[in-house]
Amino acid sequence: MCLAVPGKILEVEERDGSRIARVQFGGITRPAYLEFVPNAAVGDYVMVDVGFALSRVNAEEAARTYELLEEMGLLESEGLGPASRTDPGGGAA
Amino acid sequence: MKYIDEYRDARLARTLAAEIARQVTRPWVLMEICGGQTHTLMRYGIDELLPARIELVHGPGCPVCVTALETIDQAIQLASRPDVTLVSYGDMLRVPGSHSDLFQVKAGGGDVRVVYSPVDALKVARKHPERHVVFFAIGFETTAPANAMAVWQARREGLTNFSMLVSQVLVPPAIRLLLGSPATRVQGFIAPGHVCTVMGYREYEELSREFRVPIVVGGFEPLDLLEAISMLVAQLEAGRAEVENQYVRSVCYAGNLPAQRIMAEVFEVCDRKWRGVGSIPASGLRLRPEFAGHDAEKVFELSDVAVDEPPECISAQVLQGLKKPLDCPAFARTCTPENPLGAPMVSAEGACAAYYQYRRHTVKV
């Protein structure tokens, strides 16, 4: 119930004064109300819980966190053989 | 899935665990509050990846588990009425009340429906003006804005056949109670990332200062939790006690202001009884008097009768981090998800259910 899940906004429509998004979570899409994230737009990732988006995922912070983790992993693997690069998943999403 | 898969990288998880092991010079006891985090820790075996000197104890952050037995009984009472449709999140159906559960009421012909969002409960009320639709509004600060929005919308539309049985709870008063207990062993907390997405983490700074305890706001994926643990260990080893935010991709200091506004408009703070813990001052939310027409307790004049828990269930100690599910003699023997004695064995966020799913091989039944 407290597990909000990140999904990508595919489209936004106005209905009865509310902004409702169609949000993609992996292979499925679900509607989510955007009342609490008025600036969220198509292409943004939002954290959705019980049908409402609670935050817009901060792509820069996400990329920075992951790069720090990656860096740590790469440093660690020095001398243990080449580490496989993984896509940090940052960028302009 | 983006923002999920990359935080499940096994190689980085091992690296982070090794990094934590390098930092640790003495034993530390850490608590994750949120049951969603408990499940991640068990599912990915993070507790087993960590050095033995780091002990994780599990907190009360399972909304289904802490909903008072009396409130479950009230929901059962409502669902048994011929004029009421009770709408709930799915997890609540198997939670044992004192004599029955909602699933049995449904099986016996009661109109009990499961929804994913409170907005779906509104739809049921619009579609069935002849029924009184009661939404069982439970949860922490995470579900409160959505539940508040549903009531606000019902009032705007004049949906007089919609009400809520509210059992909203708040995290910081529970942390205060745990830290104030002489029995507490917890030296550092992982604060719940989605609660803080809504509320920010100002309240946690007060707790950290008052009790000199480090608190790190953490996410829900394995790397999030390992990083949060690493940040806590770094603070503890350095003798620091601050609030830090690991979950920066979702949480900012002030939280979500539009969500906090609707919560404040619809709800007010009240004392609340937590199942297994007892009454905690100012730890709950109830509807403001302006919304009395949508408050099921007022509409149906529900009484609050104190009832006893089954004596063999140790969920009270489990929810306070004093015992672990494997310490319970009933675990996986007389208490299973199919026949639960206590709520933590039922919920997807319950500690006993997490151990049952991922650790029961360690128990000789």
GROMACS .gro file of C-alpha atoms in nm:
model
  458
    1MET     CA    1   0.000   0.000   0.000
    2CYS     CA    2   0.298   0.224   0.058
    3LEU     CA    3   0.472   0.084  -0.246
    4ALA     CA    4   0.458   0.352  -0.512
    5VAL     CA    5   0.578   0.228  -0.850
    6PRO     CA    6   0.760   0.434  -1.116
    7GLY     CA    7   0.587   0.459  -1.453
    8LYS     CA    8   0.608   0.672  -1.766
    9ILE     CA    9   0.334   0.916  -1.863
   10LEU     CA   10   0.214   0.829  -2.214
   11GLU     CA   11  -0.068   1.083  -2.240
   12VAL     CA   12  -0.263   1.327  -2.030
   13GLU     CA   13  -0.630   1.419  -2.050
   14GLU     CA   14  -0.858   1.657  -1.859
   15ARG     CA   15  -1.173   1.503  -1.713
   16ASP     CA   16  -1.415   1.686  -1.479
   17GLY     CA   17  -1.147   1.936  -1.387
   18SER     CA   18  -0.886   1.667  -1.308
   19ARG     CA   19  -0.573   1.580  -1.504
   20ILE     CA   20  -0.555   1.207  -1.557
   21ALA     CA   21  -0.255   1.036  -1.715
   22ARG     CA   22  -0.217   0.705  -1.886
   23VAL     CA   23   0.095   0.565  -1.721
   24GLN     CA   24   0.304   0.276  -1.847
   25PHE     CA   25   0.449   0.030  -1.592
   26GLY     CA   26   0.656  -0.223  -1.788
   27GLY     CA   27   0.405  -0.407  -2.004
   28ILE     CA   28   0.085  -0.261  -1.858
   29THR     CA   29  -0.074   0.082  -1.851
   30ARG     CA   30  -0.296   0.228  -1.580
   31PRO     CA   31  -0.464   0.561  -1.521
   32ALA     CA   32  -0.320   0.792  -1.256
   33TYR     CA   33  -0.443   1.125  -1.125
   34LEU     CA   34  -0.192   1.409  -1.153
   35GLU     CA   35  -0.353   1.635  -0.886
   36PHE     CA   36  -0.041   1.624  -0.668
   37VAL     CA   37   0.215   1.666  -0.948
   38PRO     CA   38   0.073   1.959  -1.148
   39ASN     CA   39   0.394   2.003  -1.349
   40ALA     CA   40   0.420   1.641  -1.468
   41ALA     CA   41   0.393   1.604  -1.845
   42VAL     CA   42   0.404   1.339  -2.115
   43GLY     CA   43   0.739   1.157  -2.108
   44ASP     CA   44   0.798   1.217  -1.735
   45TYR     CA   45   0.829   0.929  -1.491
   46VAL     CA   46   0.603   0.950  -1.187
   47MET     CA   47   0.579   0.743  -0.868
   48VAL     CA   48   0.221   0.615  -0.852
   49ASP     CA   49   0.041   0.481  -0.545
   50VAL     CA   50  -0.329   0.389  -0.517
   51GLY     CA   51  -0.407   0.565  -0.844
   52PHE     CA   52  -0.236   0.897  -0.770
   53ALA     CA   53   0.108   1.020  -0.879
   54LEU     CA   54   0.296   1.125  -0.564
   55SER     CA   55   0.613   1.260  -0.722
   56ARG     CA   56   0.780   1.324  -1.051
   57VAL     CA   57   1.099   1.113  -1.064
   58ASN     CA   58   1.396   1.345  -1.057
   59ALA     CA   59   1.591   1.211  -1.356
   60GLU     CA   60   1.911   1.406  -1.277
   61GLU     CA   61   1.919   1.285  -0.915
   62ALA     CA   62   1.843   0.931  -1.026
   63ALA     CA   63   2.127   0.938  -1.277
   64ARG     CA   64   2.368   1.087  -1.023
   65THR     CA   65   2.283   0.828  -0.757
   66TYR     CA   66   2.328   0.548  -1.003
   67GLU     CA   67   2.657   0.686  -1.135
   68LEU     CA   68   2.793   0.701  -0.780
   69LEU     CA   69   2.692   0.342  -0.724
   70GLU     CA   70   2.841   0.241  -1.057
   71GLU     CA   71   3.164   0.418  -0.979
   72MET     CA   72   3.188   0.230  -0.654
   73GLY     CA   73   3.125  -0.096  -0.837
   74LEU     CA   74   3.390  -0.024  -1.097
   75LEU     CA   75   3.646   0.070  -0.835
   76GLU     CA   76   3.566  -0.244  -0.643
   77SER     CA   77   3.606  -0.466  -0.945
   78GLU     CA   78   3.954  -0.335  -1.028
   79GLY     CA   79   4.191  -0.625  -1.005
   80LEU     CA   80   3.897  -0.864  -1.007
   81GLY     CA   81   3.864  -0.859  -1.384
   82PRO     CA   82   3.674  -0.622  -1.612
   83ALA     CA   83   3.332  -0.520  -1.489
   84SER     CA   84   3.043  -0.538  -1.729
   85ARG     CA   85   2.909  -0.192  -1.810
   86THR     CA   86   2.540  -0.151  -1.749
   87ASP     CA   87   2.329   0.128  -1.884
   88PRO     CA   88   2.281   0.378  -1.602
   89GLY     CA   89   1.937   0.455  -1.737
   90GLY     CA   90   1.974   0.830  -1.695
   91GLY     CA   91   1.943   1.080  -1.977
   92ALA     CA   92   1.652   1.276  -2.100
   93ALA     CA   93   1.362   1.043  -2.019
   94MET     CA   94   1.155  -0.137  -1.598
   95LYS     CA   95   1.333   0.194  -1.575
   96TYR     CA   96   1.411   0.315  -1.223
   97ILE     CA   97   1.362  -0.041  -1.100
   98ASP     CA   98   1.593  -0.279  -1.287
   99GLU     CA   99   1.906  -0.070  -1.249
  100TYR     CA  100   1.856  -0.067  -0.871
  101ARG     CA  101   1.856  -0.448  -0.865
  102ASP     CA  102   2.207  -0.499  -1.003
  103ALA     CA  103   2.350  -0.799  -0.817
  104ARG     CA  104   2.715  -0.704  -0.877
  105LEU     CA  105   2.666  -0.357  -0.730
  106ALA     CA  106   2.470  -0.503  -0.440
  107ARG     CA  107   2.763  -0.729  -0.349
  108THR     CA  108   3.002  -0.434  -0.383
  109LEU     CA  109   2.791  -0.218  -0.153
  110ALA     CA  110   2.765  -0.498   0.101
  111ALA     CA  111   3.145  -0.538   0.093
  112GLU     CA  112   3.182  -0.164   0.139
  113ILE     CA  113   2.953  -0.178   0.444
  114ALA     CA  114   3.156  -0.468   0.585
  115ARG     CA  115   3.472  -0.259   0.548
  116GLN     CA  116   3.319   0.032   0.742
  117VAL     CA  117   3.181  -0.168   1.034
  118THR     CA  118   3.391  -0.192   1.350
  119ARG     CA  119   3.118  -0.289   1.600
  120PRO     CA  120   2.764  -0.428   1.608
  121TRP     CA  121   2.478  -0.201   1.507
  122VAL     CA  122   2.103  -0.255   1.518
  123LEU     CA  123   1.907  -0.084   1.241
  124MET     CA  124   1.533  -0.071   1.180
  125GLU     CA  125   1.347  -0.027   0.856
  126ILE     CA  126   1.004   0.113   0.934
  127CYS     CA  127   0.822   0.020   0.618
  128GLY     CA  128   0.693  -0.328   0.548
  129GLY     CA  129   0.760  -0.279   0.176
  130GLN     CA  130   1.127  -0.242   0.262
  131THR     CA  131   1.112  -0.550   0.488
  132HIS     CA  132   0.992  -0.750   0.190
  133THR     CA  133   1.275  -0.624  -0.034
  134LEU     CA  134   1.533  -0.711   0.235
  135MET     CA  135   1.398  -1.066   0.265
  136ARG     CA  136   1.328  -1.122  -0.102
  137TYR     CA  137   1.679  -1.031  -0.212
  138GLY     CA  138   1.850  -1.181   0.094
  139ILE     CA  139   2.005  -0.849   0.187
  140ASP     CA  140   2.009  -0.945   0.554
  141GLU     CA  141   2.225  -1.244   0.460
  142LEU     CA  142   2.454  -1.035   0.239
  143LEU     CA  143   2.538  -0.793   0.521
  144PRO     CA  144   2.815  -0.849   0.775
  145ALA     CA  145   2.690  -1.034   1.085
  146ARG     CA  146   2.750  -0.727   1.298
  147ILE     CA  147   2.465  -0.543   1.125
  148GLU     CA  148   2.132  -0.659   1.261
  149LEU     CA  149   1.812  -0.550   1.089
  150VAL     CA  150   1.494  -0.537   1.293
  151HIS     CA  151   1.160  -0.474   1.133
  152GLY     CA  152   0.926  -0.190   1.221
  153PRO     CA  153   0.553  -0.133   1.241
  154GLY     CA  154   0.515   0.008   0.888
  155CYS     CA  155   0.245  -0.224   0.767
  156PRO     CA  156  -0.087  -0.040   0.753
  157VAL     CA  157  -0.292  -0.357   0.736
  158CYS     CA  158  -0.109  -0.497   1.041
  159VAL     CA  159  -0.154  -0.197   1.268
  160THR     CA  160  -0.522  -0.133   1.189
  161ALA     CA  161  -0.689  -0.189   1.526
  162LEU     CA  162  -0.881  -0.511   1.581
  163GLU     CA  163  -1.179  -0.295   1.686
  164THR     CA  164  -1.172  -0.120   1.348
  165ILE     CA  165  -1.160  -0.452   1.162
  166ASP     CA  166  -1.462  -0.560   1.366
  167GLN     CA  167  -1.638  -0.235   1.270
  168ALA     CA  168  -1.567  -0.305   0.902
  169ILE     CA  169  -1.703  -0.658   0.943
  170GLN     CA  170  -2.013  -0.516   1.116
  171LEU     CA  171  -2.069  -0.272   0.828
  172ALA     CA  172  -2.007  -0.532   0.557
  173SER     CA  173  -2.265  -0.758   0.720
  174ARG     CA  174  -2.541  -0.496   0.677
  175PRO     CA  175  -2.773  -0.560   0.381
  176ASP     CA  176  -2.773  -0.192   0.276
  177VAL     CA  177  -2.392  -0.149   0.275
  178THR     CA  178  -2.128  -0.217   0.011
  179LEU     CA  179  -1.789  -0.226   0.180
  180VAL     CA  180  -1.501  -0.136  -0.050
  181SER     CA  181  -1.146  -0.214   0.055
  182TYR     CA  182  -0.789  -0.272  -0.051
  183GLY     CA  183  -0.745  -0.645  -0.110
  184ASP     CA  184  -0.505  -0.707   0.177
  185MET     CA  185  -0.771  -0.634   0.437
  186LEU     CA  186  -1.000  -0.923   0.347
  187ARG     CA  187  -0.812  -1.200   0.526
  188VAL     CA  188  -0.709  -0.997   0.831
  189PRO     CA  189  -0.860  -1.171   1.131
  190GLY     CA  190  -1.113  -0.975   1.336
  191SER     CA  191  -1.214  -1.109   1.675
  192HIS     CA  192  -1.459  -1.365   1.535
  193SER     CA  193  -1.449  -1.347   1.156
  194ASP     CA  194  -1.286  -1.169   0.863
  195LEU     CA  195  -1.416  -0.975   0.562
  196PHE     CA  196  -1.353  -1.269   0.333
  197GLN     CA  197  -1.595  -1.483   0.535
  198VAL     CA  198  -1.853  -1.204   0.527
  199LYS     CA  199  -1.816  -1.190   0.149
  200ALA     CA  200  -1.842  -1.568   0.119
  201GLY     CA  201  -2.160  -1.549   0.327
  202GLY     CA  202  -2.321  -1.308   0.080
  203GLY     CA  203  -2.196  -0.973   0.212
  204ASP     CA  204  -2.125  -0.709  -0.051
  205VAL     CA  205  -1.747  -0.665  -0.013
  206ARG     CA  206  -1.548  -0.534  -0.307
  207VAL     CA  207  -1.177  -0.493  -0.365
  208VAL     CA  208  -1.034  -0.188  -0.538
  209TYR     CA  209  -0.691  -0.054  -0.624
  210SER     CA  210  -0.770   0.312  -0.563
  211PRO     CA  211  -1.021   0.511  -0.352
  212VAL     CA  212  -1.135   0.667  -0.680
  213ASP     CA  213  -1.274   0.324  -0.774
  214ALA     CA  214  -1.482   0.329  -0.455
  215LEU     CA  215  -1.634   0.659  -0.566
  216LYS     CA  216  -1.726   0.497  -0.897
  217VAL     CA  217  -1.913   0.221  -0.711
  218ALA     CA  218  -2.105   0.487  -0.513
  219ARG     CA  219  -2.199   0.679  -0.831
  220LYS     CA  220  -2.316   0.361  -1.000
  221HIS     CA  221  -2.523   0.236  -0.704
  222PRO     CA  222  -2.711   0.529  -0.550
  223GLU     CA  223  -2.940   0.278  -0.376
  224ARG     CA  224  -2.648   0.134  -0.170
  225HIS     CA  225  -2.443   0.298   0.098
  226VAL     CA  226  -2.081   0.259  -0.010
  227VAL     CA  227  -1.820   0.258   0.267
  228PHE     CA  228  -1.454   0.276   0.174
  229PHE     CA  229  -1.217   0.124   0.429
  230ALA     CA  230  -0.954   0.399   0.427
  231ILE     CA  231  -0.639   0.262   0.584
  232GLY     CA  232  -0.274   0.345   0.537
  233PHE     CA  233   0.011   0.573   0.630
  234GLU     CA  234   0.079   0.920   0.493
  235THR     CA  235   0.121   0.760   0.150
  236THR     CA  236  -0.247   0.679   0.100
  237ALA     CA  237  -0.383   0.977   0.297
  238PRO     CA  238  -0.377   1.230   0.009
  239ALA     CA  239  -0.561   0.993  -0.228
  240ASN     CA  240  -0.817   0.904   0.039
  241ALA     CA  241  -0.861   1.271   0.126
  242MET     CA  242  -0.916   1.351  -0.241
  243ALA     CA  243  -1.191   1.087  -0.264
  244VAL     CA  244  -1.383   1.238   0.030
  245TRP     CA  245  -1.331   1.589  -0.100
  246GLN     CA  246  -1.465   1.482  -0.440
  247ALA     CA  247  -1.765   1.304  -0.281
  248ARG     CA  248  -1.860   1.623  -0.097
  249ARG     CA  249  -1.820   1.832  -0.412
  250GLU     CA  250  -2.047   1.596  -0.605
  251GLY     CA  251  -2.298   1.564  -0.320
  252LEU     CA  252  -2.251   1.185  -0.312
  253THR     CA  253  -2.446   1.127   0.008
  254ASN     CA  254  -2.421   0.747  -0.021
  255PHE     CA  255  -2.040   0.750   0.014
  256SER     CA  256  -1.854   0.739   0.343
  257MET     CA  257  -1.520   0.626   0.480
  258LEU     CA  258  -1.417   0.412   0.773
  259VAL     CA  259  -1.089   0.588   0.843
  260SER     CA  260  -0.787   0.426   1.003
  261GLN     CA  261  -0.504   0.647   0.881
  262VAL     CA  262  -0.182   0.635   1.079
  263LEU     CA  263   0.131   0.851   1.091
  264VAL     CA  264   0.491   0.730   1.105
  265PRO     CA  265   0.682   0.985   1.320
  266PRO     CA  266   0.475   0.933   1.640
  267ALA     CA  267   0.540   0.559   1.613
  268ILE     CA  268   0.917   0.617   1.583
  269ARG     CA  269   0.896   0.845   1.887
  270LEU     CA  270   0.721   0.570   2.084
  271LEU     CA  271   0.979   0.308   1.981
  272LEU     CA  272   1.272   0.533   2.067
  273GLY     CA  273   1.120   0.631   2.400
  274SER     CA  274   1.077   0.266   2.504
  275PRO     CA  275   1.341   0.136   2.747
  276ALA     CA  276   1.333  -0.194   2.555
  277THR     CA  277   1.451  -0.040   2.230
  278ARG     CA  278   1.773  -0.167   2.076
  279VAL     CA  279   1.746   0.035   1.757
  280GLN     CA  280   2.043   0.264   1.684
  281GLY     CA  281   1.954   0.387   1.336
  282PHE     CA  282   1.641   0.411   1.122
  283ILE     CA  283   1.565   0.377   0.755
  284ALA     CA  284   1.275   0.619   0.710
  285PRO     CA  285   1.002   0.518   0.464
  286GLY     CA  286   1.071   0.671   0.123
  287HIS     CA  287   0.715   0.695  -0.002
  288VAL     CA  288   0.578   0.842   0.321
  289CYS     CA  289   0.856   1.102   0.294
  290THR     CA  290   0.771   1.159  -0.073
  291VAL     CA  291   0.444   1.300   0.060
  292MET     CA  292   0.556   1.455   0.390
  293GLY     CA  293   0.922   1.545   0.330
  294TYR     CA  294   1.160   1.481   0.619
  295ARG     CA  295   1.144   1.785   0.845
  296GLU     CA  296   0.964   1.584   1.118
  297TYR     CA  297   1.246   1.329   1.119
  298GLU     CA  298   1.502   1.598   1.197
  299GLU     CA  299   1.328   1.665   1.529
  300LEU     CA  300   1.337   1.293   1.612
  301SER     CA  301   1.701   1.263   1.515
  302ARG     CA  302   1.800   1.560   1.734
  303GLU     CA  303   1.585   1.461   2.029
  304PHE     CA  304   1.701   1.100   2.046
  305ARG     CA  305   2.049   1.145   1.892
  306VAL     CA  306   1.972   0.882   1.632
  307PRO     CA  307   2.072   0.877   1.264
  308ILE     CA  308   1.785   0.848   1.016
  309VAL     CA  309   1.824   0.791   0.643
  310VAL     CA  310   1.527   0.826   0.409
  311GLY     CA  311   1.549   0.513   0.194
  312GLY     CA  312   1.398   0.375  -0.125
  313PHE     CA  313   1.256   0.033  -0.194
  314GLU     CA  314   1.494  -0.145  -0.430
  315PRO     CA  315   1.787  -0.356  -0.310
  316LEU     CA  316   2.052  -0.096  -0.399
  317ASP     CA  317   1.846   0.178  -0.234
  318LEU     CA  318   1.836  -0.016   0.090
  319LEU     CA  319   2.204  -0.113   0.078
  320GLU     CA  320   2.299   0.248   0.017
  321ALA     CA  321   2.075   0.364   0.304
  322ILE     CA  322   2.233   0.105   0.534
  323SER     CA  323   2.578   0.217   0.424
  324MET     CA  324   2.489   0.580   0.501
  325LEU     CA  325   2.356   0.483   0.846
  326VAL     CA  326   2.667   0.279   0.926
  327ALA     CA  327   2.891   0.567   0.816
  328GLN     CA  328   2.706   0.801   1.054
  329LEU     CA  329   2.709   0.555   1.344
  330GLU     CA  330   3.081   0.477   1.303
  331ALA     CA  331   3.158   0.849   1.293
  332GLY     CA  332   2.936   0.926   1.594
  333ARG     CA  333   2.700   1.143   1.386
  334ALA     CA  334   2.319   1.153   1.423
  335GLU     CA  335   2.163   1.335   1.128
  336VAL     CA  336   1.886   1.297   0.875
  337GLU     CA  337   2.008   1.214   0.525
  338ASN     CA  338   1.814   1.139   0.211
  339GLN     CA  339   1.914   0.840   0.001
  340TYR     CA  340   1.591   0.842  -0.204
  341VAL     CA  341   1.661   1.170  -0.383
  342ARG     CA  342   1.491   1.064  -0.703
  343SER     CA  343   1.153   1.080  -0.529
  344VAL     CA  344   1.190   1.268  -0.199
  345CYS     CA  345   1.259   1.637  -0.141
  346TYR     CA  346   1.292   1.813   0.192
  347ALA     CA  347   0.946   1.973   0.203
  348GLY     CA  348   0.763   1.679   0.044
  349ASN     CA  349   0.464   1.712  -0.183
  350LEU     CA  350   0.285   2.036  -0.092
  351PRO     CA  351  -0.038   1.990  -0.294
  352ALA     CA  352  -0.078   1.645  -0.132
  353GLN     CA  353  -0.018   1.789   0.216
  354ARG     CA  354  -0.274   2.064   0.146
  355ILE     CA  355  -0.559   1.826   0.063
  356MET     CA  356  -0.470   1.609   0.365
  357ALA     CA  357  -0.488   1.912   0.596
  358GLU     CA  358  -0.814   2.026   0.443
  359VAL     CA  359  -0.990   1.693   0.491
  360PHE     CA  360  -0.819   1.528   0.791
  361GLU     CA  361  -0.717   1.634   1.140
  362VAL     CA  362  -0.467   1.468   1.372
  363CYS     CA  363  -0.607   1.239   1.644
  364ASP     CA  364  -0.488   0.974   1.889
  365ARG     CA  365  -0.503   0.633   1.729
  366LYS     CA  366  -0.489   0.276   1.853
  367TRP     CA  367  -0.234   0.061   1.670
  368ARG     CA  368  -0.296  -0.311   1.667
  369GLY     CA  369  -0.029  -0.481   1.875
  370VAL     CA  370   0.112  -0.153   2.001
  371GLY     CA  371  -0.172   0.030   2.179
  372SER     CA  372  -0.286   0.389   2.163
  373ILE     CA  373  -0.026   0.637   2.039
  374PRO     CA  374  -0.094   1.008   2.096
  375ALA     CA  375  -0.142   1.220   1.782
  376SER     CA  376  -0.058   0.921   1.559
  377GLY     CA  377  -0.366   0.911   1.341
  378LEU     CA  378  -0.584   1.111   1.108
  379ARG     CA  379  -0.963   1.138   1.119
  380LEU     CA  380  -1.208   1.331   0.905
  381ARG     CA  381  -1.267   1.693   1.004
  382PRO     CA  382  -1.617   1.772   1.139
  383GLU     CA  383  -1.711   1.938   0.805
  384PHE     CA  384  -1.691   1.592   0.648
  385ALA     CA  385  -1.904   1.418   0.916
  386GLY     CA  386  -2.160   1.325   0.650
  387HIS     CA  387  -1.890   1.107   0.488
  388ASP     CA  388  -1.756   0.964   0.814
  389ALA     CA  389  -1.881   0.605   0.849
  390GLU     CA  390  -1.825   0.606   1.226
  391LYS     CA  391  -2.068   0.897   1.258
  392VAL     CA  392  -2.311   0.793   0.983
  393PHE     CA  393  -2.355   0.445   1.129
  394GLU     CA  394  -2.293   0.543   1.494
  395LEU     CA  395  -2.032   0.271   1.531
  396SER     CA  396  -1.922   0.184   1.882
  397ASP     CA  397  -1.564   0.122   1.984
  398VAL     CA  398  -1.557  -0.198   2.189
  399ALA     CA  399  -1.218  -0.312   2.316
  400VAL     CA  400  -1.137  -0.672   2.219
  401ASP     CA  401  -0.852  -0.911   2.296
  402GLU     CA  402  -0.595  -1.057   2.058
  403PRO     CA  403  -0.537  -1.434   2.040
  404PRO     CA  404  -0.279  -1.504   2.314
  405GLU     CA  405  -0.047  -1.720   2.101
  406CYS     CA  406   0.019  -1.436   1.850
  407ILE     CA  407   0.335  -1.232   1.923
  408SER     CA  408   0.267  -0.970   1.657
  409ALA     CA  409   0.281  -0.696   1.923
  410GLN     CA  410   0.652  -0.763   1.979
  411VAL     CA  411   0.716  -0.822   1.609
  412LEU     CA  412   0.565  -0.486   1.516
  413GLN     CA  413   0.784  -0.309   1.770
  414GLY     CA  414   1.102  -0.482   1.650
  415LEU     CA  415   1.141  -0.662   1.984
  416LYS     CA  416   1.102  -1.008   1.830
  417LYS     CA  417   1.136  -1.155   1.483
  418PRO     CA  418   0.876  -1.376   1.316
  419LEU     CA  419   1.102  -1.682   1.354
  420ASP     CA  420   1.092  -1.634   1.734
  421CYS     CA  421   0.719  -1.712   1.731
  422PRO     CA  422   0.622  -2.070   1.823
  423ALA     CA  423   0.315  -2.044   1.600
  424PHE     CA  424   0.511  -1.931   1.289
  425ALA     CA  425   0.448  -2.164   0.990
  426ARG     CA  426   0.286  -2.412   1.228
  427THR     CA  427  -0.050  -2.286   1.350
  428CYS     CA  428  -0.006  -1.947   1.176
  429THR     CA  429   0.021  -1.938   0.796
  430PRO     CA  430  -0.102  -1.696   0.528
  431GLU     CA  431  -0.399  -1.930   0.468
  432ASN     CA  432  -0.488  -1.943   0.839
  433PRO     CA  433  -0.330  -1.636   0.997
  434LEU     CA  434  -0.344  -1.570   1.371
  435GLY     CA  435  -0.225  -1.213   1.329
  436ALA     CA  436  -0.228  -0.944   1.064
  437PRO     CA  437   0.152  -0.946   0.990
  438MET     CA  438   0.106  -1.295   0.838
  439VAL     CA  439  -0.161  -1.162   0.600
  440SER     CA  440  -0.040  -0.843   0.447
  441ALA     CA  441   0.195  -0.806   0.153
  442GLU     CA  442   0.374  -0.563   0.382
  443GLY     CA  443   0.370  -0.778   0.696
  444ALA     CA  444   0.700  -0.902   0.843
  445CYS     CA  445   0.563  -1.251   0.918
  446ALA     CA  446   0.440  -1.287   0.559
  447ALA     CA  447   0.786  -1.182   0.433
  448TYR     CA  448   0.958  -1.444   0.649
  449TYR     CA  449   0.699  -1.703   0.548
  450GLN     CA  450   0.761  -1.635   0.182
  451TYR     CA  451   1.140  -1.614   0.188
  452ARG     CA  452   1.270  -1.773   0.513
  453ARG     CA  453   1.042  -2.054   0.619
  454HIS     CA  454   1.294  -2.312   0.494
  455THR     CA  455   1.498  -2.220   0.803
  456VAL     CA  456   1.220  -2.344   1.035
  457LYS     CA  457   1.171  -2.708   1.120
  458VAL     CA  458   0.798  -2.760   1.118
   0.00000   0.00000   0.00000
